[in-house]
XYZ file of C-alpha atoms in Angstrom:
548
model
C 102.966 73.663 127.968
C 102.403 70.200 126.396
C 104.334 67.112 126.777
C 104.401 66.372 122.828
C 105.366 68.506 119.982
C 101.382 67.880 118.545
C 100.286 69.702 121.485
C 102.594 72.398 122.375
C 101.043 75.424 120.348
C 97.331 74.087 121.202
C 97.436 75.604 124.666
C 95.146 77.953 124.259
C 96.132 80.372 126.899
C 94.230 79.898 129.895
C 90.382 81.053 129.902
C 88.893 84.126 131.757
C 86.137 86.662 133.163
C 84.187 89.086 134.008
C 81.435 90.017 130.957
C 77.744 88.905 131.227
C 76.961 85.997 129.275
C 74.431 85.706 126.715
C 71.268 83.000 128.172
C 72.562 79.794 127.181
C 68.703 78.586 126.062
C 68.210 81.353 124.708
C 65.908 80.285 121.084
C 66.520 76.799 122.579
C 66.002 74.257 120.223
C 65.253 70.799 121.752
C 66.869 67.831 119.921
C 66.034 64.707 121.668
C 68.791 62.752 122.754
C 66.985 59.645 121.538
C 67.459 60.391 118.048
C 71.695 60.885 118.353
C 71.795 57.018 117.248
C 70.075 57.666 114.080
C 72.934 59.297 113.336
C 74.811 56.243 112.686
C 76.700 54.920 109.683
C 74.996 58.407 108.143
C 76.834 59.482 105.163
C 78.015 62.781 104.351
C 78.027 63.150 101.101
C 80.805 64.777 98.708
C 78.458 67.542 97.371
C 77.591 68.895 100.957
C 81.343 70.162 101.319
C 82.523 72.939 99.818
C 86.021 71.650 98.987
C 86.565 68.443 96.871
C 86.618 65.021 98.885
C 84.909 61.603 98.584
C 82.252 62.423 100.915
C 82.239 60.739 104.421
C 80.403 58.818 107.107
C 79.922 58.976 111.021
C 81.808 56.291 112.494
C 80.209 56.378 115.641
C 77.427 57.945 118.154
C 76.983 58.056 121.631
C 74.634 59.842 124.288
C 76.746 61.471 126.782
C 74.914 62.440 130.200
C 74.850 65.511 131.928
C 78.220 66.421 134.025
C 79.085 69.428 136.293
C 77.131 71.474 138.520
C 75.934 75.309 138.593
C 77.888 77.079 135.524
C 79.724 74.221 134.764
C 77.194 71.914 133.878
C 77.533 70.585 130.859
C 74.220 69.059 129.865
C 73.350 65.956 128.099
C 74.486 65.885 124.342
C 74.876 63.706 121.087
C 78.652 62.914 120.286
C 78.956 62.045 116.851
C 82.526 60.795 115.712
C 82.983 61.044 111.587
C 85.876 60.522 109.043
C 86.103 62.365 105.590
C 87.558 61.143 102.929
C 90.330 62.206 100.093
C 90.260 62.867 96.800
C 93.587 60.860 97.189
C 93.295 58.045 97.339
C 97.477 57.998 99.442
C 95.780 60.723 102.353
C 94.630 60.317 105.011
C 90.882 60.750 106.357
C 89.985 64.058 108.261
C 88.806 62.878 111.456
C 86.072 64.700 113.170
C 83.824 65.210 116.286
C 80.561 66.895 116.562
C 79.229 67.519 120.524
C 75.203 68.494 119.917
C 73.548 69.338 122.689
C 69.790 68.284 123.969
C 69.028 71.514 124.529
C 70.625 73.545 122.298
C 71.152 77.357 121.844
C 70.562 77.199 118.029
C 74.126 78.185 117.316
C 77.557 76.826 116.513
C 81.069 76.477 117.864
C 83.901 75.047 116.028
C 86.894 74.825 117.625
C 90.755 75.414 116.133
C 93.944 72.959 116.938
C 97.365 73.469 117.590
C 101.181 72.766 116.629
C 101.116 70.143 113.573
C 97.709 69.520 115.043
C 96.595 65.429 114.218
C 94.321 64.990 116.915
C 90.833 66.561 117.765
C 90.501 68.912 120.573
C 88.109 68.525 123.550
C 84.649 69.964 122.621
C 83.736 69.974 126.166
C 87.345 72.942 126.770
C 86.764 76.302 126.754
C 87.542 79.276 124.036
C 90.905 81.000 124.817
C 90.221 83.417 127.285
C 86.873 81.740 127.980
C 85.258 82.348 131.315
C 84.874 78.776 132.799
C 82.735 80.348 135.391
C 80.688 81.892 132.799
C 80.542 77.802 131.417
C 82.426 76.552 127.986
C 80.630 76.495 125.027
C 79.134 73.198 125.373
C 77.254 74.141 128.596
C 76.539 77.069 127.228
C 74.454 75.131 124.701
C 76.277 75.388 121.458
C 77.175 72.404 119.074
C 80.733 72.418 119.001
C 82.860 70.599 116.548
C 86.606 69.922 115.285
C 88.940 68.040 113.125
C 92.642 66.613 113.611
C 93.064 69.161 110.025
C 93.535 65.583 108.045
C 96.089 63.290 109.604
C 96.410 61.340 112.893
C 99.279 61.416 115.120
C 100.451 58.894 117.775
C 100.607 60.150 121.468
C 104.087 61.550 122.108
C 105.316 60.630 118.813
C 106.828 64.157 118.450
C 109.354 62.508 116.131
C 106.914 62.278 113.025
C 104.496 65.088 113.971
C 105.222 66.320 110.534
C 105.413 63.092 108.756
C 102.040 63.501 107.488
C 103.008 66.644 105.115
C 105.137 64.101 102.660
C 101.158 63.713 100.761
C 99.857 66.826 98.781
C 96.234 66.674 100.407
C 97.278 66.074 103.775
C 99.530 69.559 103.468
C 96.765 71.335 101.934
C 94.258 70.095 104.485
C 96.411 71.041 107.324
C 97.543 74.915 106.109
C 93.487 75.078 105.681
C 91.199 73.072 103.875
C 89.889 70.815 105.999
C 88.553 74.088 107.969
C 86.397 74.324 105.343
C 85.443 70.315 105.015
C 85.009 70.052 108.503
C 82.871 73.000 108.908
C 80.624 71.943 105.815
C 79.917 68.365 107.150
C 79.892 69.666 111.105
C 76.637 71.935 109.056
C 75.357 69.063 107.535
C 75.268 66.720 110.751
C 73.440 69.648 112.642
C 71.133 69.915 110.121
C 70.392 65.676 110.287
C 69.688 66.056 114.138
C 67.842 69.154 114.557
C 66.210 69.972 111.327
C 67.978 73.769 110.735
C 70.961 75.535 110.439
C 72.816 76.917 113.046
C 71.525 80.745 113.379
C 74.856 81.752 114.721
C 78.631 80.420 114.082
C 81.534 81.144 115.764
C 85.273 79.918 115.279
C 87.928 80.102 118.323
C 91.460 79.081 118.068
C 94.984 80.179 120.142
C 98.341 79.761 118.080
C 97.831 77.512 115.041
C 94.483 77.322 116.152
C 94.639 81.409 116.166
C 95.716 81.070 112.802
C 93.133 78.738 111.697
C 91.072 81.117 113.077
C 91.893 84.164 110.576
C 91.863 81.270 107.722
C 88.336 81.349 108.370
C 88.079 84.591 108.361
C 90.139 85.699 104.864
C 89.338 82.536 102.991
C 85.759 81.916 103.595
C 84.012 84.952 104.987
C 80.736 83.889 104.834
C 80.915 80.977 106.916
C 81.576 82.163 110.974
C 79.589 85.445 112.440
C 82.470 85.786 114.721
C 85.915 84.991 115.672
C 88.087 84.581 118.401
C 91.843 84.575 117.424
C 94.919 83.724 120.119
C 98.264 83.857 119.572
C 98.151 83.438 116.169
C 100.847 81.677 113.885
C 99.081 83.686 111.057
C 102.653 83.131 108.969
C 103.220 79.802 109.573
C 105.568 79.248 107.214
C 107.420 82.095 107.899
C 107.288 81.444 111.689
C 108.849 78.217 110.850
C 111.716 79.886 108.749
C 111.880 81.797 112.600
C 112.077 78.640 114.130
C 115.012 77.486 111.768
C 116.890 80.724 112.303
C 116.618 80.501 115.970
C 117.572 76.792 116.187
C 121.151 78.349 114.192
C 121.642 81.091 116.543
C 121.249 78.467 119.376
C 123.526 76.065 117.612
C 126.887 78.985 117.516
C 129.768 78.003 119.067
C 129.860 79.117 122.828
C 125.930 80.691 122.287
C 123.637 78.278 123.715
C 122.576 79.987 127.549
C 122.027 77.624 130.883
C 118.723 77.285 132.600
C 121.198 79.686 134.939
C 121.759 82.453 132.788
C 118.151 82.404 131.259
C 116.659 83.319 134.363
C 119.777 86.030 134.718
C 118.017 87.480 131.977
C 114.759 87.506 132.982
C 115.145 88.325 136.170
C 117.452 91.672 135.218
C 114.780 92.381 132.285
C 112.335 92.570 135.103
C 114.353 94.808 137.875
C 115.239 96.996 134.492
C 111.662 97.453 133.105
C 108.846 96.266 135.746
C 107.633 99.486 137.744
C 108.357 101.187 134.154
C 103.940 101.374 134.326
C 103.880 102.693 137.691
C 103.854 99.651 140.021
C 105.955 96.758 140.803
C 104.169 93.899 140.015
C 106.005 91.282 138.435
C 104.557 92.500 135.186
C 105.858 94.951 132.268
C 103.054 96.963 130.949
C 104.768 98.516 128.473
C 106.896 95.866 126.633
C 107.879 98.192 123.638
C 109.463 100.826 125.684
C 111.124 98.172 127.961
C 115.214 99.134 126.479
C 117.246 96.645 128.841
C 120.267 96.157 127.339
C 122.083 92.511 127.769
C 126.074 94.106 127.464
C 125.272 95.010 131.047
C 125.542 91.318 131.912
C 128.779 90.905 130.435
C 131.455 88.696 131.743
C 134.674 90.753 132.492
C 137.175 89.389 129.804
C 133.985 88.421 127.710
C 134.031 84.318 128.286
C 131.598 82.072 129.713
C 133.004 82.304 132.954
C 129.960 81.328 135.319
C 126.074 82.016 135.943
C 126.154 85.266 136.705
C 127.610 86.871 133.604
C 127.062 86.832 129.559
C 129.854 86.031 127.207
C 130.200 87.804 123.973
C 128.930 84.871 122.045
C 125.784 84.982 124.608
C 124.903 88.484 124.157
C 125.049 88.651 120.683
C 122.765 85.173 120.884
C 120.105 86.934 122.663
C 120.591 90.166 121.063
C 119.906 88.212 117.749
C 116.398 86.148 119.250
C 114.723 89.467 120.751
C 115.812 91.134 116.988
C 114.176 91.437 113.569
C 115.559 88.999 110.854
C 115.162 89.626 107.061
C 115.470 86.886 104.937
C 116.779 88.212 102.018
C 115.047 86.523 99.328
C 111.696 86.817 97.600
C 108.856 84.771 99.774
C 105.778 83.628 97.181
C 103.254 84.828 100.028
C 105.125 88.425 100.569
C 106.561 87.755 104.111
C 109.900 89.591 104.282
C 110.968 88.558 107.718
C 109.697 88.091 111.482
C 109.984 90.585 114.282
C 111.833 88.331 116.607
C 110.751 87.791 119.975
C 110.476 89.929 123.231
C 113.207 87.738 125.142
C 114.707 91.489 126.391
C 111.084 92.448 127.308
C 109.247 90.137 129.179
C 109.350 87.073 127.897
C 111.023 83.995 129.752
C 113.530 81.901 127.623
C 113.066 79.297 130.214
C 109.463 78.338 130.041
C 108.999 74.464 129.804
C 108.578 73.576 126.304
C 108.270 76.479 125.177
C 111.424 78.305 125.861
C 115.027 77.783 124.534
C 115.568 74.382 126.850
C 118.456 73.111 128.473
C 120.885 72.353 125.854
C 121.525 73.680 122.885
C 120.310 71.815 119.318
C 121.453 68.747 118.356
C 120.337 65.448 117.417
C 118.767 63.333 118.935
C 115.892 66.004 119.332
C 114.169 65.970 122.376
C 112.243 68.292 124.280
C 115.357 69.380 126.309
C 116.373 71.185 123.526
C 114.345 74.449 122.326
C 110.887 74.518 120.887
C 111.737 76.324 117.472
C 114.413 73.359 116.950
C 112.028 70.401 117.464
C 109.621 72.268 115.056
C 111.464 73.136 112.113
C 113.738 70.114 112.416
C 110.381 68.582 111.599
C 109.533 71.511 108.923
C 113.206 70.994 107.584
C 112.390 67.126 107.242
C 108.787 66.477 106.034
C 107.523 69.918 104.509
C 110.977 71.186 102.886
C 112.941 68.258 101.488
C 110.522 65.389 102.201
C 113.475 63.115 103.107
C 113.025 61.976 106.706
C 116.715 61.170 106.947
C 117.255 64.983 106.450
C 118.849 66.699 109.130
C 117.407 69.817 109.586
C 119.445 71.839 111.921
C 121.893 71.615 109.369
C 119.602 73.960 107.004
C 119.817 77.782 107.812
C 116.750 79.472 106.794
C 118.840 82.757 105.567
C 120.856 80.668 103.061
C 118.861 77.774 101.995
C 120.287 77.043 98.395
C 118.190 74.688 96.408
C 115.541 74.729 99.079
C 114.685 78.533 98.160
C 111.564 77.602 95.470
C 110.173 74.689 97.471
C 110.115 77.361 100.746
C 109.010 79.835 99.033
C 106.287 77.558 97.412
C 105.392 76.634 101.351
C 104.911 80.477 102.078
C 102.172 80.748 99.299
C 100.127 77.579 100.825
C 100.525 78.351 105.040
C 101.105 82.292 105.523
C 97.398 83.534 106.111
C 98.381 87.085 105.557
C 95.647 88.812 103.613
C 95.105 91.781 105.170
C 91.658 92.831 103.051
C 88.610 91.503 104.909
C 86.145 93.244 103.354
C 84.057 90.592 102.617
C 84.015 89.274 106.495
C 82.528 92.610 106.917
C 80.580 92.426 104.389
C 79.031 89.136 106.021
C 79.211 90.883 109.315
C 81.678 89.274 110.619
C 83.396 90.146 114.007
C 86.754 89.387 115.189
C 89.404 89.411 118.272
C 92.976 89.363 118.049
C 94.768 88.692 121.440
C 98.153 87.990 122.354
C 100.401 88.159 125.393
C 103.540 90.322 125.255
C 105.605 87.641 126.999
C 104.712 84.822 124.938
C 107.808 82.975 124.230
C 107.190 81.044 121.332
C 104.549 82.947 118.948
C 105.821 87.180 119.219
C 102.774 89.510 119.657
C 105.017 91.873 117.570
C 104.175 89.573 114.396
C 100.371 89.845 115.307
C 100.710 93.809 116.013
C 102.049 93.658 112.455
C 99.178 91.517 110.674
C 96.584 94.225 112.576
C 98.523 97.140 111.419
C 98.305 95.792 107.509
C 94.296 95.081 108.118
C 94.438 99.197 109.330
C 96.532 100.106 106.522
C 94.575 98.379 104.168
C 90.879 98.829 105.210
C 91.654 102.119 106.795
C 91.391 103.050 111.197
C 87.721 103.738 110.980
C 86.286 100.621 108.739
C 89.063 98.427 111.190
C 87.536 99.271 114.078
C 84.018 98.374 112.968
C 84.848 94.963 113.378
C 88.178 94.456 114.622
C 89.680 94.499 117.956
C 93.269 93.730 119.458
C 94.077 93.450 122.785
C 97.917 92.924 123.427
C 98.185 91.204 127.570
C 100.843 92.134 129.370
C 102.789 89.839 131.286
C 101.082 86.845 129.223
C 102.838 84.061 127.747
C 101.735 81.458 125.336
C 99.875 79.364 127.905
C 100.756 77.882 131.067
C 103.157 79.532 132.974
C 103.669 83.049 133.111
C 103.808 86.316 134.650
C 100.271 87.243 134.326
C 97.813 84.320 133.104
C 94.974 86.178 131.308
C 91.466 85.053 131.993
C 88.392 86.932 130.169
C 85.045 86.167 128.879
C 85.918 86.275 125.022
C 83.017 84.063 124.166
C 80.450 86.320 125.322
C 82.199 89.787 123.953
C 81.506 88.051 120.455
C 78.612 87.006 120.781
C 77.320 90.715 122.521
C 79.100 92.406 119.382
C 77.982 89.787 116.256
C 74.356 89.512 117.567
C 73.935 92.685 119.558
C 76.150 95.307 117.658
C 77.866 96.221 121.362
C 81.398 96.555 120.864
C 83.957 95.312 123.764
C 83.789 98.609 126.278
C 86.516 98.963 128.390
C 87.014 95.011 129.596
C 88.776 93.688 132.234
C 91.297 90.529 132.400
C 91.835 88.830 135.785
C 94.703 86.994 136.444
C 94.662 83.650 137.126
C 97.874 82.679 139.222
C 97.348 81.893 142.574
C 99.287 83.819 144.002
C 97.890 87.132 142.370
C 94.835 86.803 144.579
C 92.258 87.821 141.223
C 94.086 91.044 140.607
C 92.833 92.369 137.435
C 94.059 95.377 135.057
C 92.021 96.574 131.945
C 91.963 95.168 128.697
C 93.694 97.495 126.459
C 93.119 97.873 122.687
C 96.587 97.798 121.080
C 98.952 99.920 120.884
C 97.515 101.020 124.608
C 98.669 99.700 127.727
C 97.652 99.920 131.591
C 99.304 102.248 133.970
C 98.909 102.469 137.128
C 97.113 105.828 138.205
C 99.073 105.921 141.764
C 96.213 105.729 143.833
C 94.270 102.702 145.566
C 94.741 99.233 144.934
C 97.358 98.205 142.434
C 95.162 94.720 142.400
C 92.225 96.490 140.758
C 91.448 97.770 137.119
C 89.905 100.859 137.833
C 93.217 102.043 139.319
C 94.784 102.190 135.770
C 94.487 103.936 132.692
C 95.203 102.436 128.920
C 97.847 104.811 127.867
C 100.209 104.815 124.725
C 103.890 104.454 124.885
């Protein structure tokens, strides 16, 4: 999905259709472009931020013209480049970027990162699942901003992506606070240029950014009316303890599976399970009742004969990815385990980056090896032990020894699993959870399981007051997949914060060429579409949302 370890969770899975959008000049403000360089050398000061720092300063403005035509023009705006400093004297600065536009909409878009983050995203990309021919924020007129979450990372340097964790204030600034900082000062900058507060805020983030996104949500409810949440590595920690069990299952004697036998898999997952909804489509609608069973792939006498059968050591391997894991000790934020992911269900071990790669785990780490090893072998290193000579594969997550406290300490600071949001109700708050039931590297299951706690907790009827979750089939985790969702999120927030019009029965179109636009209904989890049997298997209004 990315060609560096920073970026492979930012993906945030490719941007989509079909609702009316809100005016973007709608309560236009006007802030003259002219005034952008009196923004200069401004400093933020320490008491504007609602987390401790040194204050700050903008580093740098610039006028950027107008760009695009029709939908996607993105019109002239102020870009204002800032730095924040720590308490700490050791950490480093948050970097940030504010985009605010000459005509503005009066309201605010801040934008989430991805993997160990320590760069700042585009402000001028969409939201996940953003309609780009409905325009991205910034041409819709919002002032969009976003951090690197406190550290700066070299290009590529996927080798020290988690270097930056060895300082206190970095760590806590990347699990969450400089959210917070960033959001504070983006307020106050806003407030320099055009003389008011943003009447609206919204926050949108896919995978860490999804999770940054439900930070916002359980740790300061006041500050975004609504929220758009991808793919969320809500348990970060606790995905990473994931990571490190899947890099040992990877790393068994006579386990690891070819690029060959991967696509075995998901090719026989698919003849098994696709058509299970009612149409052959390349996609599996319903990925929970989807029971292919991997011993059917077994090599006669049980070796690793060739690419067209599964040894024993192979089938247990994937048997153990696609399964639940408990860890079997006491976690300081409550996690228990992870739900493994849907490898005999729909989701393709052999995805670029994201997958299990080509060999199995070993040093030296490179991206030909899985995902989950190149993170935790970073997680092992630089949050764990904080020896960079460490060698992480080495660690497994299910017997750590004297690493138990310092993980469990971990859990308490990056899990963002509080399930009561009655106070982002309260503030009338408004959030989406969506995830794609192929995605290879964050499982939908664990999301499924942070909604159900929110239900449990808050109760059906409160939940769905504010709450929605959409589980995609067919989607992955960005990039390449069966079925690459595309739907106007950004304007189903808005309609519900500002309106009080819940999502009605939406529709996701598929962005792969070769799918020609077909598009299937967006159903609320646990629902999925089936195909009704008559008229155009390409079309949403032939299926129904159904439960398993």
């Amino acid at each position: 999905m990315r060609s560096t370890l920073v970026r492979a969770l930012t993906a945030p899975v490719i941007a989509v259709l079909t609702m009316v959008s809100l005016p973007a000049t709608s309560g236009a403000a006007t802030g003259p472009p002219a005034r952008c360089g009196e923004l200069a050398e401004r400093a933020i000061p320490a008491d504007a931020l609602g987390l401790p720092t040194s204050g700050g300063r903008v580093t740098g403005t610039k006028t950027v013209p107008a760009t695009g035509t029709g939908s996607q023009t993105i019109g002239e705006y102020c870009q204002v480049d800032a730095e924040l400093f720590p308490v700490d004297p050791e950490a480093p600065n948050i970097e940030m970027r504010v985009a605010l536009p000459a005509e503005w909409n009066g309201k605010a878009m801040m934008f989430g990162g991805g993997g160990y983050d320590g760069a700042i995203p585009s402000l001028t990309d969409n939201v996940p699942f953003g309609d780009a021919d409905e325009g991205v924020p910034l041409a819709r007129g919002f002032a969009v901003f976003a951090s690197d979450s406190g550290h700066q990372l070299a290009p590529n340097d996927w080798n020290h992506a988690g270097a930056f964790a060895m300082n206190d204030e970095a760590l806590r600034n990347f699990a969450s606070e400089a959210l917070k900082k960033t959001r504070d000062a983006a307020m106050f900058l806003i407030d320099e240029l055009y003389g008011t507060q943003p009447r609206r805020s919204y926050f949108a983030g896919a995978s860490s950014g999804g999770r940054e996104a439900l930070a916002v949500a359980q740790r300061w409810p006041r500050d975004f009316d609504g929220v758009i949440s991808g793919a969320p590595a809500w348990n970060a920690a606790t995905l990473d303890l994931w990571f490190g069990h899947m890099t040992q299952i990877l790393q068994r004697p006579g386990a690891f599976l070819s690029r060959e036998k991967q696509q075995l898999i998901y090719n026989r997952v698919m003849q098994r399970c696709d058509g299970d909804d009612g149409v052959r489509d390349g996609v599996i609608s319903d990925e929970a009742g989807c029971d292919f069973d991997p011993k059917v792939l077994r090599c006669a006498s049980g070796e690793d004969r060739d690419p067209t059968c599964l040894s024993d050591p192979q089938i247990k391997a994937v048997r153990d990815l696609s399964s639940p894991v408990e860890w079997g000790y006491k976690l300081a934020s409550g996690e228990r385990g992870y739900p493994g992911t849907p490898f005999l269900s729909g989701a393709d071990l052999s995805i670029p980056g994201l997958g299990i790669g080509s060999r199995a785990p070993a040093h030296p780490l490179d991206f030909t090896a899985a995902f989950a090893a190149l993170f935790w072998d970073q997680w092992a290193k630089y949050f764990i032990t904080r020896d960079p000579d460490f060698d992480g594969l080495k660690l497994d997550p299910l017997t750590p020894g004297k690493w138990k406290k310092r993980i469990s300490e971990l859990t308490a600071l990056q899990d963002i699993n509080n399930p009561d949001l009655t106070e982002f109700t309260k503030a009338g708050g408004k959030l989406l959870l969506v995830h794609g039931t192929a995605d290879p590297t964050v499982s939908h299951r664990s999301t499924a399981d942070y909604y159900q706690r929110v239900r449990a907790t808050m109760g059906a009827r409160a939940t769905s007051k504010f709450l929605r979750m959409y589980a995609i089939p067919g989607m992955g985790h960005g990039g390449p997949a069966a079925f690459t969702a595309s739907w106007d999120s950004l304007s189903a927030i808005q309609r519900w914060s500002e309106k009080g019009i819940a999502p009605h029965e939406p529709v996701v179109s598929d962005l792969n060429p070769a799918a020609s636009g077909r598009t299937r209904p967006l159903c609320e989890y646990p629902e999925w579409p089936r195909y009704n049997g008559l008229g155009d298997p390409d079309r949403a209004e032939n299926f129904t949302c159904v439960r398993s």
